[in-house]
Short mmCIF file of C-alpha atoms and ligand atoms in Angstrom, two decimals:
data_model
loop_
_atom_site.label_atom_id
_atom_site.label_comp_id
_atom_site.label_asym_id
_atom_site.label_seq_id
_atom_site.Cartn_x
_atom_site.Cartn_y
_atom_site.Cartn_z
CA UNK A 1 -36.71 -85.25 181.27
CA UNK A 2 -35.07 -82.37 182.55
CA UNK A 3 -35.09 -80.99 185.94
CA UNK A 4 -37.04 -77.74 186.75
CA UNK A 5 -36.01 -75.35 188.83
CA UNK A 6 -38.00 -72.09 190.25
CA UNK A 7 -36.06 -69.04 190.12
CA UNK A 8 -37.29 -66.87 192.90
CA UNK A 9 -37.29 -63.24 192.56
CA UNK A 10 -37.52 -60.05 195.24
CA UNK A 11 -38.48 -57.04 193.81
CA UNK A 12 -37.10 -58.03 190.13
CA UNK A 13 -34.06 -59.40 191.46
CA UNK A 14 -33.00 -62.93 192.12
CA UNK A 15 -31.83 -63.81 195.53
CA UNK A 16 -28.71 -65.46 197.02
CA UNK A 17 -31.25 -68.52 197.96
CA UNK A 18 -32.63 -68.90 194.09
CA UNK A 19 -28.48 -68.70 192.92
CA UNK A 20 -28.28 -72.02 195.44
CA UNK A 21 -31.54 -73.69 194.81
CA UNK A 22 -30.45 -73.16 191.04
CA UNK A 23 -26.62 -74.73 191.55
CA UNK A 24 -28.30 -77.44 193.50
CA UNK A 25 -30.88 -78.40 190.79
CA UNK A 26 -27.63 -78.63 188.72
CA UNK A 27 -26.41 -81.11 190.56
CA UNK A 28 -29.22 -82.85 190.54
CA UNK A 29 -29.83 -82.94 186.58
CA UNK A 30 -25.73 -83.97 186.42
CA UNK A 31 -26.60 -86.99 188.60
CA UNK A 32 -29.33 -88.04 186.58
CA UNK A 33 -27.58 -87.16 183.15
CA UNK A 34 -30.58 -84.81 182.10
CA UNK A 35 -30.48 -80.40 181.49
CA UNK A 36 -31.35 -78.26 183.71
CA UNK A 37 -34.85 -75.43 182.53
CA UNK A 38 -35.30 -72.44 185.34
CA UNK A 39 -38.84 -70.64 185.15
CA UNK A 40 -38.97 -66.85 186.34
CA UNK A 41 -42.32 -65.32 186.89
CA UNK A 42 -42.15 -61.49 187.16
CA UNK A 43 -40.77 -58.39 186.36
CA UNK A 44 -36.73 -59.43 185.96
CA UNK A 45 -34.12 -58.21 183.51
CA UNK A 46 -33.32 -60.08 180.75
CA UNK A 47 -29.71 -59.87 181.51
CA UNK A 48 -30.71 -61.51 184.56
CA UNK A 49 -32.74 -63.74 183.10
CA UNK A 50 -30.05 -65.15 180.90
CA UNK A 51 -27.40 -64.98 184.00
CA UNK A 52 -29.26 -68.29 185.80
CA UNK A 53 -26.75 -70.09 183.35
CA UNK A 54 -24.12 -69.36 185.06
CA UNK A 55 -25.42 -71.69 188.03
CA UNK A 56 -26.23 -74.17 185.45
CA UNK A 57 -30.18 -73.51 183.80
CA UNK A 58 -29.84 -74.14 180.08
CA UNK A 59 -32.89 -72.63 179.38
CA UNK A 60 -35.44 -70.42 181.38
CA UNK A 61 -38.80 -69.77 180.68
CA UNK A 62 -39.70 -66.45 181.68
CA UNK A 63 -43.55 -65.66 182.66
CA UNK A 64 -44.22 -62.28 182.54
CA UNK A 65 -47.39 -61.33 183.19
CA UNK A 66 -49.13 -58.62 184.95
CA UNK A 67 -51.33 -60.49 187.31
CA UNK A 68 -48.46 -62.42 188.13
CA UNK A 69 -46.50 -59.32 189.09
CA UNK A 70 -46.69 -59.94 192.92
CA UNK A 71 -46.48 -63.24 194.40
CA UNK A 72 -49.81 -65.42 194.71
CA UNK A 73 -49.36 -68.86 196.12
CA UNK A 74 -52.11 -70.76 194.58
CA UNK A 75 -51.38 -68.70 190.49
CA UNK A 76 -47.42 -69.55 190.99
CA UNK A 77 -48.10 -72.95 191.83
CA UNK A 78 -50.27 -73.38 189.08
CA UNK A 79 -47.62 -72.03 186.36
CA UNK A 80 -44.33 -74.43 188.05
CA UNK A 81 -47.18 -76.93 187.42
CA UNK A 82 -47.38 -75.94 183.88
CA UNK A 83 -44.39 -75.12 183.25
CA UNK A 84 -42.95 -79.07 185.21
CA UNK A 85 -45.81 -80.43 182.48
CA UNK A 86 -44.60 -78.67 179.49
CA UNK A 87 -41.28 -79.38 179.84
CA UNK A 88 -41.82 -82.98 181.10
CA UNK A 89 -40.00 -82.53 184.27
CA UNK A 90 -39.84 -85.40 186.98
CA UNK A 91 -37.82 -83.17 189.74
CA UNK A 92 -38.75 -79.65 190.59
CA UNK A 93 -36.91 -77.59 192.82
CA UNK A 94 -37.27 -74.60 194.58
CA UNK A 95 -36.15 -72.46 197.53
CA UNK A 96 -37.46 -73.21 201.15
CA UNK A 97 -38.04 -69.69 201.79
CA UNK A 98 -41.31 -67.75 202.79
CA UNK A 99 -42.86 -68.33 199.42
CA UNK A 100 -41.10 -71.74 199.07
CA UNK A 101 -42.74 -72.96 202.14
CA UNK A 102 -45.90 -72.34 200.67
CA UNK A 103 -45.45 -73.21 197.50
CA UNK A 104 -43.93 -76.69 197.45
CA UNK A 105 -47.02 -78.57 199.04
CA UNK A 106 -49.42 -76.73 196.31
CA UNK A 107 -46.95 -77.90 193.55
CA UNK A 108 -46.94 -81.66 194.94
CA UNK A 109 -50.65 -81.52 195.06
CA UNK A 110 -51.16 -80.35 191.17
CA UNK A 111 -48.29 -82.64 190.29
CA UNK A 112 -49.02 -85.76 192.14
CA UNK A 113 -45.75 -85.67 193.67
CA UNK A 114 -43.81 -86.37 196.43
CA UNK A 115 -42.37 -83.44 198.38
CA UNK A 116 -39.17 -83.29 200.61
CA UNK A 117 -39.69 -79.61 201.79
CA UNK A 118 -36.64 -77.92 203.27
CA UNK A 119 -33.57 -80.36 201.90
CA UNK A 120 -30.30 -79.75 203.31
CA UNK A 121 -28.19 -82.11 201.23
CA UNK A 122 -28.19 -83.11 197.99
CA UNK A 123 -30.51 -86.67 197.31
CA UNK A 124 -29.16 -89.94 197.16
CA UNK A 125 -29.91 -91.52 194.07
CA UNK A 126 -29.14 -95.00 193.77
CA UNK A 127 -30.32 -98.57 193.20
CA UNK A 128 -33.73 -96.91 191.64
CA UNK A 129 -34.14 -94.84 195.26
CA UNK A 130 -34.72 -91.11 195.71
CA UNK A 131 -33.64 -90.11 199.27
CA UNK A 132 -33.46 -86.81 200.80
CA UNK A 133 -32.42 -85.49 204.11
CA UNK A 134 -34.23 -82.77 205.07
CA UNK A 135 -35.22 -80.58 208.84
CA UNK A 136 -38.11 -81.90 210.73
CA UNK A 137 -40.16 -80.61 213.07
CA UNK A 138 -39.44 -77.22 212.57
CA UNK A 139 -36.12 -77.36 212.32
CA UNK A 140 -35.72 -79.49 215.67
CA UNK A 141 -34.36 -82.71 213.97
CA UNK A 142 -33.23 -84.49 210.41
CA UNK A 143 -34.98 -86.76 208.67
CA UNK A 144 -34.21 -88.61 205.66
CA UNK A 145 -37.09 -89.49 203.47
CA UNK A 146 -37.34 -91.22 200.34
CA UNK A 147 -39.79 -90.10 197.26
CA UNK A 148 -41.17 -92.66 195.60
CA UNK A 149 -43.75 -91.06 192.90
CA UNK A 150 -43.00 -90.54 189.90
CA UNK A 151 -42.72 -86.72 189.97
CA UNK A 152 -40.48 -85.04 192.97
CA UNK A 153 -40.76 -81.91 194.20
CA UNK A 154 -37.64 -80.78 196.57
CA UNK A 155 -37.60 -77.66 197.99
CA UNK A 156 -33.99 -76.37 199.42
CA UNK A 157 -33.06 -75.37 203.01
CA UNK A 158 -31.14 -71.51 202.46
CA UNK A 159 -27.49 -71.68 203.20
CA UNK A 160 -27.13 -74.72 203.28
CA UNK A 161 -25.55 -75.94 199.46
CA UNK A 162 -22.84 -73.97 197.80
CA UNK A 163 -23.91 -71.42 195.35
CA UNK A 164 -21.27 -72.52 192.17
CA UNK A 165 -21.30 -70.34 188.77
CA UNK A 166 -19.06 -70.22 186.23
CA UNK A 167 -21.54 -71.60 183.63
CA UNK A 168 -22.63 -69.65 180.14
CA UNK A 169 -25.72 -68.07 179.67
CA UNK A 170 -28.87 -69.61 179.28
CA UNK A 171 -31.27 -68.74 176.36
CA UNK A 172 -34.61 -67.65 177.72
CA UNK A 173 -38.12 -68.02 176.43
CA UNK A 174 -40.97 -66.57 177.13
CA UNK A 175 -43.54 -69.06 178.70
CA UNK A 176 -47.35 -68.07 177.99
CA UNK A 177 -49.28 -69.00 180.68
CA UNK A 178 -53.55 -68.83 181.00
CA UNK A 179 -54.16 -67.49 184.52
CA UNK A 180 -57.31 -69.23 186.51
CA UNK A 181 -59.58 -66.27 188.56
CA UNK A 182 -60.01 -69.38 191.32
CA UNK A 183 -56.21 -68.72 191.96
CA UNK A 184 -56.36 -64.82 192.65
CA UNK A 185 -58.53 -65.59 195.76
CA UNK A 186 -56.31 -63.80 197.87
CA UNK A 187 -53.74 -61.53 196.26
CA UNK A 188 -50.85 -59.07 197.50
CA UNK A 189 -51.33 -55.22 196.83
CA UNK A 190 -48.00 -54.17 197.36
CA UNK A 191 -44.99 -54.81 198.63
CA UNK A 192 -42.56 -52.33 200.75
CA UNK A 193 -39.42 -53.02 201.02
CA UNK A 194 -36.31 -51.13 203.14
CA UNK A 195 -33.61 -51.15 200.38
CA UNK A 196 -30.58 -50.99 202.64
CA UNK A 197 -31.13 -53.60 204.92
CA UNK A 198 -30.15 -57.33 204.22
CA UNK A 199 -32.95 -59.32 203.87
CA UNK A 200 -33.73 -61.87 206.82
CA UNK A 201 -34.15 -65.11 204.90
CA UNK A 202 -31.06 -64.77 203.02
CA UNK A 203 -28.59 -63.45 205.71
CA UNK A 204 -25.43 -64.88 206.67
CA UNK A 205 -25.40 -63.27 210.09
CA UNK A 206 -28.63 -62.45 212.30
CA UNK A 207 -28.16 -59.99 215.38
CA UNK A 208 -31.30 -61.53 217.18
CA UNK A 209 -32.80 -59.26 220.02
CA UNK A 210 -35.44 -60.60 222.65
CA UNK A 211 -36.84 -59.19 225.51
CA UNK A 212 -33.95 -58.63 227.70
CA UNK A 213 -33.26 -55.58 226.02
CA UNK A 214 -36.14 -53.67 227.63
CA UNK A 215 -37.62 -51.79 224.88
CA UNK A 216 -37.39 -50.74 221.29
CA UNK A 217 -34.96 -47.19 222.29
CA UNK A 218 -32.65 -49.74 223.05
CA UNK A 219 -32.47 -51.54 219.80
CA UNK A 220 -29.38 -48.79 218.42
CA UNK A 221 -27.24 -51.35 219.74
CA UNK A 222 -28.62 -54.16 218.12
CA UNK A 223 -28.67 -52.27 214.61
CA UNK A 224 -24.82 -50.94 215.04
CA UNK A 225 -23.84 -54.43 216.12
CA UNK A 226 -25.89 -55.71 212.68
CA UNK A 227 -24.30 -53.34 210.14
CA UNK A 228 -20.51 -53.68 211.62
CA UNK A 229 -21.46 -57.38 210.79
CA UNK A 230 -23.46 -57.02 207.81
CA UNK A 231 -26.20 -58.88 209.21
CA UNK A 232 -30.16 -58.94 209.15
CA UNK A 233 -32.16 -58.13 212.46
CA UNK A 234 -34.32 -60.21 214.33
CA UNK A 235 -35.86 -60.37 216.98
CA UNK A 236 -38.29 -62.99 219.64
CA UNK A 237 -41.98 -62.91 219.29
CA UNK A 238 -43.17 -60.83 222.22
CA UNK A 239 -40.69 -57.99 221.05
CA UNK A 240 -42.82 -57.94 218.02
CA UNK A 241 -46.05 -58.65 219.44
CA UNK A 242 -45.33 -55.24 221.17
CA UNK A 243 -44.71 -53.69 218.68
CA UNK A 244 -41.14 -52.58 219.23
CA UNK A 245 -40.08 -54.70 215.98
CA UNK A 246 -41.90 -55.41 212.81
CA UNK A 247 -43.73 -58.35 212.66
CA UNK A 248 -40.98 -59.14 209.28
CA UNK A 249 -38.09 -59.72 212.17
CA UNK A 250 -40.55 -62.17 214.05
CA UNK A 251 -38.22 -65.48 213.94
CA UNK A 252 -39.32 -68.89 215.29
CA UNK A 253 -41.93 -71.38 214.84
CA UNK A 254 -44.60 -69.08 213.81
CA UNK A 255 -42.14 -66.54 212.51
CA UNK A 256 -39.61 -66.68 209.23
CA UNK A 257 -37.03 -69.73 209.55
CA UNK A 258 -33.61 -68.83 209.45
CA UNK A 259 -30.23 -70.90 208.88
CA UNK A 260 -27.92 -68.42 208.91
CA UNK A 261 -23.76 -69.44 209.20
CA UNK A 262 -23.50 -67.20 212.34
CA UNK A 263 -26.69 -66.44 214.85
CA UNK A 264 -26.18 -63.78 217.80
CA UNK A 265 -28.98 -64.37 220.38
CA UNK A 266 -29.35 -61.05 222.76
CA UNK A 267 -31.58 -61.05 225.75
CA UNK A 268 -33.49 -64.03 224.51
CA UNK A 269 -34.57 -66.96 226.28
CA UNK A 270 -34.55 -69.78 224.09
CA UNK A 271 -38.41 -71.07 223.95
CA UNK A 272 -38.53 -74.23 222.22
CA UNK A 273 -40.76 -71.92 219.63
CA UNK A 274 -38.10 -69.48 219.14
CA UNK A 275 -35.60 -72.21 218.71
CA UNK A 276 -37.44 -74.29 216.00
CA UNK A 277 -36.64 -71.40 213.69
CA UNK A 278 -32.99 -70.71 214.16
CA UNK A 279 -31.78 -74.29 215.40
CA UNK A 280 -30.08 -74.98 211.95
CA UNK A 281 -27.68 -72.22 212.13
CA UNK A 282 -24.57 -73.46 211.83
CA UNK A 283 -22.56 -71.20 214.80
CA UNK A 284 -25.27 -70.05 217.65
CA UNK A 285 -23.67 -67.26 220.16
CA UNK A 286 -25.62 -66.18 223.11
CA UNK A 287 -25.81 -63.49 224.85
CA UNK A 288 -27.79 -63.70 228.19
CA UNK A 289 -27.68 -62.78 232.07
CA UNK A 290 -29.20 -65.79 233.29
CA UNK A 291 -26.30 -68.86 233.26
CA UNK A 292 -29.39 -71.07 233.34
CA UNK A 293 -31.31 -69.87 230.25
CA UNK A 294 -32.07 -72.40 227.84
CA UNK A 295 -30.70 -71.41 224.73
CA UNK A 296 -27.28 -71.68 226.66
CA UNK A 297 -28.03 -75.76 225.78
CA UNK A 298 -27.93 -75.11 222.27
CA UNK A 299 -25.22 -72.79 222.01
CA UNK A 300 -21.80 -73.02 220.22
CA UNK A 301 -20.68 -69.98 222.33
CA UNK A 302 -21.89 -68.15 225.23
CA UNK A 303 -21.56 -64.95 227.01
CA UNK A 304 -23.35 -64.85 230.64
CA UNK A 305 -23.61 -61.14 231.22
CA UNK A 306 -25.76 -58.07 230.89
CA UNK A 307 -26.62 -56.96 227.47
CA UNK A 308 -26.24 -53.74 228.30
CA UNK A 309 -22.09 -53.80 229.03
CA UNK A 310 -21.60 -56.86 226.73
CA UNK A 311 -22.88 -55.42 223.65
CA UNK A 312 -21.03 -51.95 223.74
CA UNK A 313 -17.85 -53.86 224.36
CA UNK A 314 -18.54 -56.24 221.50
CA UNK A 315 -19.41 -53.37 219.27
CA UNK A 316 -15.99 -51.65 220.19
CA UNK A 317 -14.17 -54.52 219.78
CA UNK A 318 -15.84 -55.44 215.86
CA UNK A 319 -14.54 -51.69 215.39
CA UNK A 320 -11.18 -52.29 216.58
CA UNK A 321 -10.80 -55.51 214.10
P1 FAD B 401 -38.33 -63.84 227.66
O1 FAD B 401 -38.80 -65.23 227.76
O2 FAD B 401 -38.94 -62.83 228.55
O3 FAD B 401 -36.75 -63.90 227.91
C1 FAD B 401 -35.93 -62.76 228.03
C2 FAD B 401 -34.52 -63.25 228.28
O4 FAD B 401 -33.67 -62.12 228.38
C3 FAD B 401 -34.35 -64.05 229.57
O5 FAD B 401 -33.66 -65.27 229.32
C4 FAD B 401 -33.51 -63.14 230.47
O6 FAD B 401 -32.60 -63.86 231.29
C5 FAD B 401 -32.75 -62.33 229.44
N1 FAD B 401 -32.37 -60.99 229.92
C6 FAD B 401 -33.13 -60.10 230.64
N2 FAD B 401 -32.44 -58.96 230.83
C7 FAD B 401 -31.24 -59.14 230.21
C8 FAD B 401 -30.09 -58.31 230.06
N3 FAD B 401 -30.04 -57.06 230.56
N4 FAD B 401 -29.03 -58.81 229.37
C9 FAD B 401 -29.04 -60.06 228.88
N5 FAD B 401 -30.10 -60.89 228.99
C10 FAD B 401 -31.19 -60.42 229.62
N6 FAD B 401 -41.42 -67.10 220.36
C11 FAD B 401 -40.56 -66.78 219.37
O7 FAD B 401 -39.54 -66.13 219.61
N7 FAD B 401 -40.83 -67.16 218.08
C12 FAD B 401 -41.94 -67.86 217.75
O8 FAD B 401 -42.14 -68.17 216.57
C13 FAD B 401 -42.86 -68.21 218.77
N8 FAD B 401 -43.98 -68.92 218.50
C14 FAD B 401 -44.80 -69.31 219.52
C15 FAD B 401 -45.89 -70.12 219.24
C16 FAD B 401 -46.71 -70.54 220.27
C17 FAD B 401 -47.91 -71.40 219.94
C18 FAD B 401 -46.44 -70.15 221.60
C19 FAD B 401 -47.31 -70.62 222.74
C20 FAD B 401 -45.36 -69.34 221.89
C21 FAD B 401 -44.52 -68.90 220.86
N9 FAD B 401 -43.41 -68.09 221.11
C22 FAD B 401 -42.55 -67.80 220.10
C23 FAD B 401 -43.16 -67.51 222.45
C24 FAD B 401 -42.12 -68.30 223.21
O9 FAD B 401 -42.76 -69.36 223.91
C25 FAD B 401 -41.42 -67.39 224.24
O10 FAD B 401 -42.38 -66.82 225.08
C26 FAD B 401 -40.60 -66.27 223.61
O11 FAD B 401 -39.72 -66.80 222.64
C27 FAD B 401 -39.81 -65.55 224.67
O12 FAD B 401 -39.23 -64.41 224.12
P2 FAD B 401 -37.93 -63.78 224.79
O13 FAD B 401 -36.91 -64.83 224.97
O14 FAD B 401 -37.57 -62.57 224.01
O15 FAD B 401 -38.48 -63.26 226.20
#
């Protein structure tokens, strides 16, 4: 029974998180001595396609089909439920990004399975026992849980296992699949993306602005700071709510979750809701002019100053490196 894994696209193209959950369903199908089948559902390359072996997939079953062309919750998790039945998988993995998040639950519920949503460690399998350690509330603590149905679905924190290639390609196959109208209930037109910028989920570094920095003219700084780095933007909820940042940047509780290696908080307090989406970062720096601010408690470095002379300096002194 092999182990399926869900190879996330974006716009055609697989992401840095699909490359780990892929590498990390490997490791799961070497533990339990079984293969490894990926499923793509888009528009991708066959190239591409064929690539996912390099992270392990023997085979992938590629659904390509135009009402599938944009992502629809309830239709994908229909076809990974197909696609886990067809191939007689008993673990299915996935990313625990934006569409992961949503997905994994609806997958459980067709399967019948168990879900550990948002793993950040491989599972322990031993003495007949599937345990997984994975966040909890919002990001705030671990848990370990163990998943005791027969089917497992196991969706995988970003940045947090190794991507590892060095595998030969996979052969791919194209996987008909019947679509159901009772899945198109809600559908997305189109999506825009800006093609220069690196995307938020994925990032390795986050420049993070909040309030404190007054107002959107004053966001230059924030951007420079980002592409010295080669980091996403974010930003705090109210600096979204007014409009001074797309609602895309929004991280937190009711935002995207983000675990990048390195997060730079500027001007932002550190509400327990902004922190249950970036508390699994693995280095926090913040930047802030109140010594007392909370985020300060969860930081691995701080800076108490003013925004507005820290930042410049910083910038100057990325440029001088
Ligand atoms: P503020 O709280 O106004 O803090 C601004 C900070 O900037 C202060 O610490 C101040 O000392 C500092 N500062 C000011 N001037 C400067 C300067 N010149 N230089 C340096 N520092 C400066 N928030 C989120 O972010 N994400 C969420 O997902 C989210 N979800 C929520 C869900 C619910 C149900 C609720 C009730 C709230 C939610 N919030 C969320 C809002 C959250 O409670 C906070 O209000 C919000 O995070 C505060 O944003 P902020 O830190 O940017 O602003």
């Amino acid at each position: 029974m092999p182990v399926l894994v869900y190879a996330e696209n974006a716009g055609g193209k697989f992401k840095k998180s699909t490359f780990e959950a892929v590498s990390y369903a490997k490791a799961i199908a070497d533990a339990t001595n079984t293969g490894l089948t990926a499923i793509s559902i888009g528009d991708v390359a066959a190239a591409d396609l064929a690539a996912l072996g390099n992270y392990g997939a023997e085979k992938v079953l590629n659904v390509a089909n135009d009402k599938l062309k944009n992502f629809v919750n309830q239709a994908y998790a229909s076809v990974i439920a197909e696609a886990a039945k067809a191939e007689g998988a008993d673990i299915v993995v996935l990313s625990n990004s934006f569409s992961g998040r949503g997905l994994a639950p609806r997958i459980g519920v067709k399967l019948q399975a168990g879900v550990a949503d948002g793993a950040v460690a491989l599972p322990s399998i031993e003495g007949g026992k599937f345990t997984v350690k994975k966040t909890a509330f919002s990001g705030k603590a671990f848990a370990t849980v163990e998943l005791t149905s027969a089917i497992k679905v196991v969706s995988l924190t970003p940045n947090s296992y190794k991507v590892v290639d060095g595998g030969a390609d996979a052969a791919v196959e194209d996987f008909a699949v019947e679509t159901k109208e009772s899945d198109f209930k809600a559908m997305i037109k189109d999506i825009v993306r800006s093609a220069d910028k690196v995307s938020l989920p994925d990032a390795e570094i986050v420049v993070s602005g909040g309030r404190g920095l007054k107002g959107p003219e004053n966001w230059g700084l924030v951007e420079e700071l980002a592409e010295l780095l080669g980091a996403a933007t974010a930003c705090s909820k109210p600096v979204s709510d007014a409009g001074w940042r797309p609602h895309s940047e929004h991280v937190g509780q009711t935002g995207i979750a983000v675990s990048p290696n390195l997060y730079i908080a500027i001007g932002i307090s550190g509400a327990i809701q902004h922190l249950a989406g970036v508390s699994s970062s693995k280095v926090i720096v913040v930047i802030n002019k109140d010594a007392d601010a909370p985020f300060f408690k969860v930081a691995d470095y701080g800076i108490v100053g003013d925004a507005f002379e820290v930042l410049p300096k910083l910038i100057a002194a990325v440029k001088a490196y």
